[in-house]
Amino acid sequence: EQEVFRLQAQAGEMGYMWGISNTESLQSEYEPATKHFLLIGFLSMFCCAIVFAVYCFKKADKRQQENMIFLATAASAMFYYLMWSGFGVMQKKDSEGGERLVFWARYLDRFLTGPLLLYSLAELGQADFPEILMLVAVDFFMTAACGIGSTELHPWKWIWWTIGMAFFVILAIQVFGIVNTAKSAGNPLAPSLNILALLLLLSWAVYDTVWVLGEEGLGAMSVSLEVGFIVLADIVSKIAYGLYLIFVVLPQKEEGSAEEETSLV
């Protein structure tokens, strides 16, 4: 009988973690500014997902890049709604016994959207499949390490954060390697690739900085400020990236392809 109660308790904990049971929302624990920032994140991603979807349907073919950006913003909108509703978050006791809010849905967001954005960048840089696979794997390990660290206490959480930073450095080296290879090959999109790479890596560096200062790390900034910085970084890494890609980079690519076909004729 005790074993049955133990299994029921474990099932309840997992249901709480994934937001699929009838557990109570933690939205009441949010400060008003936290709810506002999460709502801004949701509405921004949702509206831009619609815009990117329209561009997907407008093109008859060669719409792979638009598809990647649409999927990234649509997935992010879902996870922002989950966090805003109070189910994409958990409470963690720190070393001093205090309660901290950890938004685990943020890491699921990065698990799904990170590979999409990296694939978009690598495809423009004409990277081969092993390079793309390595990029996605390193991103997966980086996000997993930071996600695990967010659930741990001192000093173990800092070990996981350090592991995540090591993978981030490897990722940055790989990304700029693709950009430099494009430059060496005379790829006309190389300058634009460099801008896209900076948009991604600088905004992802914000994630790791906020991890240290926010609820996962030192707890030196408020939850609202932490969420605000994350929303801003997401807007840069997904929306600004997508808008620059669709309205600046892809027209350059199509123009270059048209000139190449004309020269062949």
CSV table of C-alpha atoms in Angstrom, one decimal:
chain,number,residue,atom,x,y,z
A,1,GLU,CA,0.0,0.0,0.0
A,2,GLN,CA,2.9,2.4,0.8
A,3,GLU,CA,4.4,1.5,-2.6
A,4,VAL,CA,1.1,2.5,-4.3
A,5,PHE,CA,1.1,5.9,-2.4
A,6,ARG,CA,4.7,6.4,-3.4
A,7,LEU,CA,4.0,5.8,-7.1
A,8,GLN,CA,1.0,8.1,-7.0
A,9,ALA,CA,3.1,10.8,-5.5
A,10,GLN,CA,5.7,10.4,-8.2
A,11,ALA,CA,3.0,10.5,-10.9
A,12,GLY,CA,1.7,13.7,-9.3
A,13,GLU,CA,5.1,15.3,-9.3
A,14,MET,CA,5.6,14.5,-13.0
A,15,GLY,CA,2.1,15.7,-13.8
A,16,TYR,CA,2.9,19.0,-12.1
A,17,MET,CA,6.2,19.3,-13.9
A,18,TRP,CA,4.7,18.8,-17.4
A,19,GLY,CA,1.5,20.7,-16.7
A,20,ILE,CA,-0.8,17.9,-17.8
A,21,SER,CA,-2.6,17.2,-14.6
A,22,ASN,CA,-5.1,19.2,-12.6
A,23,THR,CA,-2.4,20.8,-10.5
A,24,GLU,CA,-2.8,24.5,-9.7
A,25,SER,CA,-1.2,27.1,-11.9
A,26,LEU,CA,1.7,29.1,-10.4
A,27,GLN,CA,0.6,32.2,-12.2
A,28,SER,CA,-0.5,33.7,-8.8
A,29,GLU,CA,3.2,33.6,-7.7
A,30,TYR,CA,4.2,35.9,-10.6
A,31,GLU,CA,4.8,39.6,-10.1
A,32,PRO,CA,2.6,41.7,-12.5
A,33,ALA,CA,5.6,42.7,-14.5
A,34,THR,CA,6.5,39.0,-15.0
A,35,LYS,CA,3.1,38.2,-16.4
A,36,HIS,CA,3.3,41.3,-18.7
A,37,PHE,CA,6.7,40.3,-20.1
A,38,LEU,CA,5.6,36.7,-20.7
A,39,LEU,CA,2.5,38.0,-22.5
A,40,ILE,CA,4.6,40.3,-24.6
A,41,GLY,CA,6.8,37.3,-25.5
A,42,PHE,CA,3.7,35.2,-26.5
A,43,LEU,CA,2.1,37.9,-28.5
A,44,SER,CA,5.3,38.8,-30.3
A,45,MET,CA,6.0,35.2,-31.3
A,46,PHE,CA,2.4,34.5,-32.2
A,47,CYS,CA,2.0,37.6,-34.5
A,48,CYS,CA,5.4,37.0,-36.2
A,49,ALA,CA,4.6,33.3,-36.7
A,50,ILE,CA,1.5,34.4,-38.6
A,51,VAL,CA,3.6,36.8,-40.7
A,52,PHE,CA,6.2,34.1,-41.5
A,53,ALA,CA,3.4,31.6,-42.3
A,54,VAL,CA,2.0,34.0,-44.8
A,55,TYR,CA,5.4,34.2,-46.5
A,56,CYS,CA,5.6,30.4,-46.5
A,57,PHE,CA,2.3,30.2,-48.4
A,58,LYS,CA,3.2,33.0,-50.8
A,59,LYS,CA,6.2,31.1,-52.2
A,60,ALA,CA,5.5,28.2,-54.5
A,61,ASP,CA,8.9,26.5,-53.9
A,62,LYS,CA,12.2,27.0,-52.2
A,63,ARG,CA,10.6,28.1,-48.9
A,64,GLN,CA,12.7,26.0,-46.6
A,65,GLN,CA,14.1,29.1,-44.7
A,66,GLU,CA,10.7,30.6,-44.2
A,67,ASN,CA,9.5,27.2,-42.8
A,68,MET,CA,12.3,27.1,-40.3
A,69,ILE,CA,11.5,30.6,-39.0
A,70,PHE,CA,7.8,30.0,-38.9
A,71,LEU,CA,8.3,26.8,-36.8
A,72,ALA,CA,10.7,28.5,-34.5
A,73,THR,CA,8.4,31.4,-33.7
A,74,ALA,CA,5.3,29.2,-33.5
A,75,ALA,CA,7.0,26.8,-31.0
A,76,SER,CA,8.2,29.7,-28.9
A,77,ALA,CA,4.7,31.2,-28.9
A,78,MET,CA,3.4,27.9,-27.5
A,79,PHE,CA,6.0,27.8,-24.7
A,80,TYR,CA,5.5,31.5,-23.8
A,81,TYR,CA,1.8,30.8,-23.4
A,82,LEU,CA,2.6,27.8,-21.2
A,83,MET,CA,4.8,29.9,-19.0
A,84,TRP,CA,2.3,32.8,-18.9
A,85,SER,CA,-0.4,30.5,-17.8
A,86,GLY,CA,1.7,29.3,-14.9
A,87,PHE,CA,2.4,25.7,-16.0
A,88,GLY,CA,5.8,26.0,-17.6
A,89,VAL,CA,7.4,26.8,-14.3
A,90,MET,CA,8.5,25.0,-11.1
A,91,GLN,CA,9.4,26.1,-7.6
A,92,LYS,CA,12.9,25.2,-6.3
A,93,LYS,CA,14.2,25.5,-2.8
A,94,ASP,CA,17.7,27.1,-2.8
A,95,SER,CA,20.5,26.3,-0.4
A,96,GLU,CA,19.1,28.7,2.2
A,97,GLY,CA,15.6,27.2,2.1
A,98,GLY,CA,14.1,30.0,0.0
A,99,GLU,CA,11.7,29.5,-2.9
A,100,ARG,CA,12.8,30.2,-6.4
A,101,LEU,CA,10.9,30.1,-9.7
A,102,VAL,CA,12.6,28.2,-12.5
A,103,PHE,CA,11.0,28.3,-16.0
A,104,TRP,CA,11.7,24.9,-17.3
A,105,ALA,CA,9.6,25.5,-20.5
A,106,ARG,CA,12.3,27.9,-21.5
A,107,TYR,CA,14.7,25.0,-22.0
A,108,LEU,CA,12.2,23.0,-24.0
A,109,ASP,CA,11.8,26.1,-26.2
A,110,ARG,CA,15.5,26.1,-26.8
A,111,PHE,CA,15.6,22.4,-27.5
A,112,LEU,CA,13.2,22.8,-30.4
A,113,THR,CA,14.0,26.3,-31.8
A,114,GLY,CA,17.8,26.2,-31.4
A,115,PRO,CA,18.4,23.5,-34.0
A,116,LEU,CA,15.9,25.2,-36.4
A,117,LEU,CA,17.8,28.5,-36.3
A,118,LEU,CA,21.2,26.8,-36.6
A,119,TYR,CA,20.1,24.7,-39.5
A,120,SER,CA,18.8,27.9,-41.2
A,121,LEU,CA,22.2,29.5,-40.7
A,122,ALA,CA,24.2,26.4,-41.8
A,123,GLU,CA,22.1,25.9,-44.9
A,124,LEU,CA,22.8,29.5,-46.0
A,125,GLY,CA,26.4,28.9,-45.5
A,126,GLN,CA,26.3,25.7,-47.5
A,127,ALA,CA,27.6,23.6,-44.6
A,128,ASP,CA,27.6,19.8,-45.2
A,129,PHE,CA,25.6,17.4,-43.2
A,130,PRO,CA,28.3,16.4,-40.6
A,131,GLU,CA,28.8,20.0,-39.8
A,132,ILE,CA,25.1,20.6,-39.3
A,133,LEU,CA,24.7,17.4,-37.2
A,134,MET,CA,27.6,18.6,-35.0
A,135,LEU,CA,26.0,22.0,-34.6
A,136,VAL,CA,22.7,20.5,-33.5
A,137,ALA,CA,24.3,18.0,-31.1
A,138,VAL,CA,26.5,20.7,-29.4
A,139,ASP,CA,23.4,23.0,-29.0
A,140,PHE,CA,21.5,20.1,-27.5
A,141,PHE,CA,24.2,19.3,-25.0
A,142,MET,CA,24.6,23.0,-24.1
A,143,THR,CA,20.9,23.5,-23.5
A,144,ALA,CA,20.7,20.2,-21.5
A,145,ALA,CA,23.5,21.2,-19.2
A,146,CYS,CA,22.0,24.5,-18.4
A,147,GLY,CA,18.6,23.0,-18.0
A,148,ILE,CA,19.9,20.4,-15.6
A,149,GLY,CA,21.9,23.0,-13.7
A,150,SER,CA,18.7,25.1,-13.2
A,151,THR,CA,17.2,22.3,-11.1
A,152,GLU,CA,20.4,21.7,-9.0
A,153,LEU,CA,21.8,23.5,-5.9
A,154,HIS,CA,25.2,25.0,-5.1
A,155,PRO,CA,27.8,23.8,-6.0
A,156,TRP,CA,26.5,21.3,-8.5
A,157,LYS,CA,24.6,23.8,-10.5
A,158,TRP,CA,27.8,25.7,-11.3
A,159,ILE,CA,29.4,22.6,-12.6
A,160,TRP,CA,26.6,22.1,-15.0
A,161,TRP,CA,26.6,25.8,-16.1
A,162,THR,CA,30.4,25.5,-16.8
A,163,ILE,CA,29.7,22.4,-18.9
A,164,GLY,CA,27.1,24.4,-20.8
A,165,MET,CA,29.5,27.3,-21.4
A,166,ALA,CA,32.1,24.9,-22.7
A,167,PHE,CA,29.6,23.7,-25.3
A,168,PHE,CA,28.7,27.3,-26.1
A,169,VAL,CA,32.3,28.1,-26.9
A,170,ILE,CA,32.5,25.1,-29.2
A,171,LEU,CA,29.2,26.2,-30.8
A,172,ALA,CA,30.5,29.7,-31.4
A,173,ILE,CA,33.7,28.4,-33.0
A,174,GLN,CA,31.7,26.1,-35.3
A,175,VAL,CA,29.3,28.9,-36.3
A,176,PHE,CA,32.1,31.4,-37.2
A,177,GLY,CA,33.9,28.5,-38.9
A,178,ILE,CA,30.9,28.2,-41.3
A,179,VAL,CA,30.9,32.0,-41.8
A,180,ASN,CA,34.7,32.0,-42.6
A,181,THR,CA,34.3,29.1,-44.9
A,182,ALA,CA,31.6,31.0,-46.8
A,183,LYS,CA,33.9,34.0,-47.0
A,184,SER,CA,36.8,31.9,-48.3
A,185,ALA,CA,34.5,30.3,-50.9
A,186,GLY,CA,33.4,33.7,-52.2
A,187,ASN,CA,29.8,33.2,-51.0
A,188,PRO,CA,28.1,36.6,-51.6
A,189,LEU,CA,25.9,36.0,-48.5
A,190,ALA,CA,29.0,35.9,-46.2
A,191,PRO,CA,28.5,39.4,-44.7
A,192,SER,CA,24.9,38.7,-44.1
A,193,LEU,CA,25.8,35.3,-42.5
A,194,ASN,CA,28.1,37.1,-40.1
A,195,ILE,CA,25.2,39.4,-39.0
A,196,LEU,CA,22.9,36.4,-38.5
A,197,ALA,CA,25.6,34.6,-36.5
A,198,LEU,CA,26.0,37.6,-34.3
A,199,LEU,CA,22.3,38.0,-33.7
A,200,LEU,CA,22.1,34.3,-32.6
A,201,LEU,CA,25.3,34.1,-30.5
A,202,LEU,CA,25.0,37.5,-28.7
A,203,SER,CA,21.3,36.8,-27.7
A,204,TRP,CA,22.2,33.3,-26.6
A,205,ALA,CA,25.0,34.8,-24.5
A,206,VAL,CA,22.3,36.8,-22.8
A,207,TYR,CA,20.6,33.5,-21.8
A,208,ASP,CA,23.8,32.4,-20.1
A,209,THR,CA,24.4,35.7,-18.3
A,210,VAL,CA,20.9,35.8,-17.0
A,211,TRP,CA,21.3,32.2,-15.8
A,212,VAL,CA,24.1,33.4,-13.5
A,213,LEU,CA,22.3,36.5,-12.2
A,214,GLY,CA,18.8,35.1,-12.1
A,215,GLU,CA,16.8,32.5,-10.2
A,216,GLU,CA,18.9,29.6,-11.5
A,217,GLY,CA,22.2,31.1,-10.3
A,218,LEU,CA,22.9,33.9,-7.8
A,219,GLY,CA,19.4,35.2,-7.6
A,220,ALA,CA,20.8,38.7,-7.9
A,221,MET,CA,18.0,40.1,-10.1
A,222,SER,CA,14.3,39.9,-9.8
A,223,VAL,CA,12.2,37.3,-11.7
A,224,SER,CA,10.6,40.1,-13.7
A,225,LEU,CA,13.9,41.6,-14.8
A,226,GLU,CA,15.2,38.1,-15.6
A,227,VAL,CA,12.1,37.3,-17.7
A,228,GLY,CA,12.3,40.7,-19.4
A,229,PHE,CA,15.9,40.1,-20.6
A,230,ILE,CA,15.0,36.6,-21.8
A,231,VAL,CA,12.1,37.9,-23.8
A,232,LEU,CA,14.3,40.6,-25.4
A,233,ALA,CA,16.9,38.0,-26.2
A,234,ASP,CA,14.3,35.7,-27.8
A,235,ILE,CA,12.9,38.6,-29.9
A,236,VAL,CA,16.4,39.3,-31.2
A,237,SER,CA,17.3,35.6,-31.8
A,238,LYS,CA,14.0,34.6,-33.5
A,239,ILE,CA,12.1,37.7,-34.7
A,240,ALA,CA,14.9,40.0,-35.6
A,241,TYR,CA,16.8,37.1,-37.1
A,242,GLY,CA,13.8,36.0,-39.1
A,243,LEU,CA,12.9,39.5,-40.4
A,244,TYR,CA,16.5,40.1,-41.5
A,245,LEU,CA,16.7,36.7,-43.1
A,246,ILE,CA,13.4,37.1,-45.1
A,247,PHE,CA,13.6,40.7,-46.1
A,248,VAL,CA,17.3,41.2,-46.6
A,249,VAL,CA,19.2,37.9,-47.0
A,250,LEU,CA,16.8,35.8,-49.0
A,251,PRO,CA,16.2,38.5,-51.6
A,252,GLN,CA,20.0,38.7,-52.0
A,253,LYS,CA,20.2,35.0,-52.5
A,254,GLU,CA,17.4,34.9,-55.0
A,255,GLU,CA,18.9,37.8,-56.9
A,256,GLY,CA,22.2,36.0,-57.0
A,257,SER,CA,20.6,32.8,-58.3
A,258,ALA,CA,18.8,34.8,-61.0
A,259,GLU,CA,22.0,36.4,-62.2
A,260,GLU,CA,23.8,33.1,-62.2
A,261,GLU,CA,21.0,31.5,-64.4
A,262,THR,CA,21.1,34.5,-66.7
A,263,SER,CA,24.9,34.2,-67.1
A,264,LEU,CA,24.5,30.5,-67.9
A,265,VAL,CA,22.0,31.3,-70.7
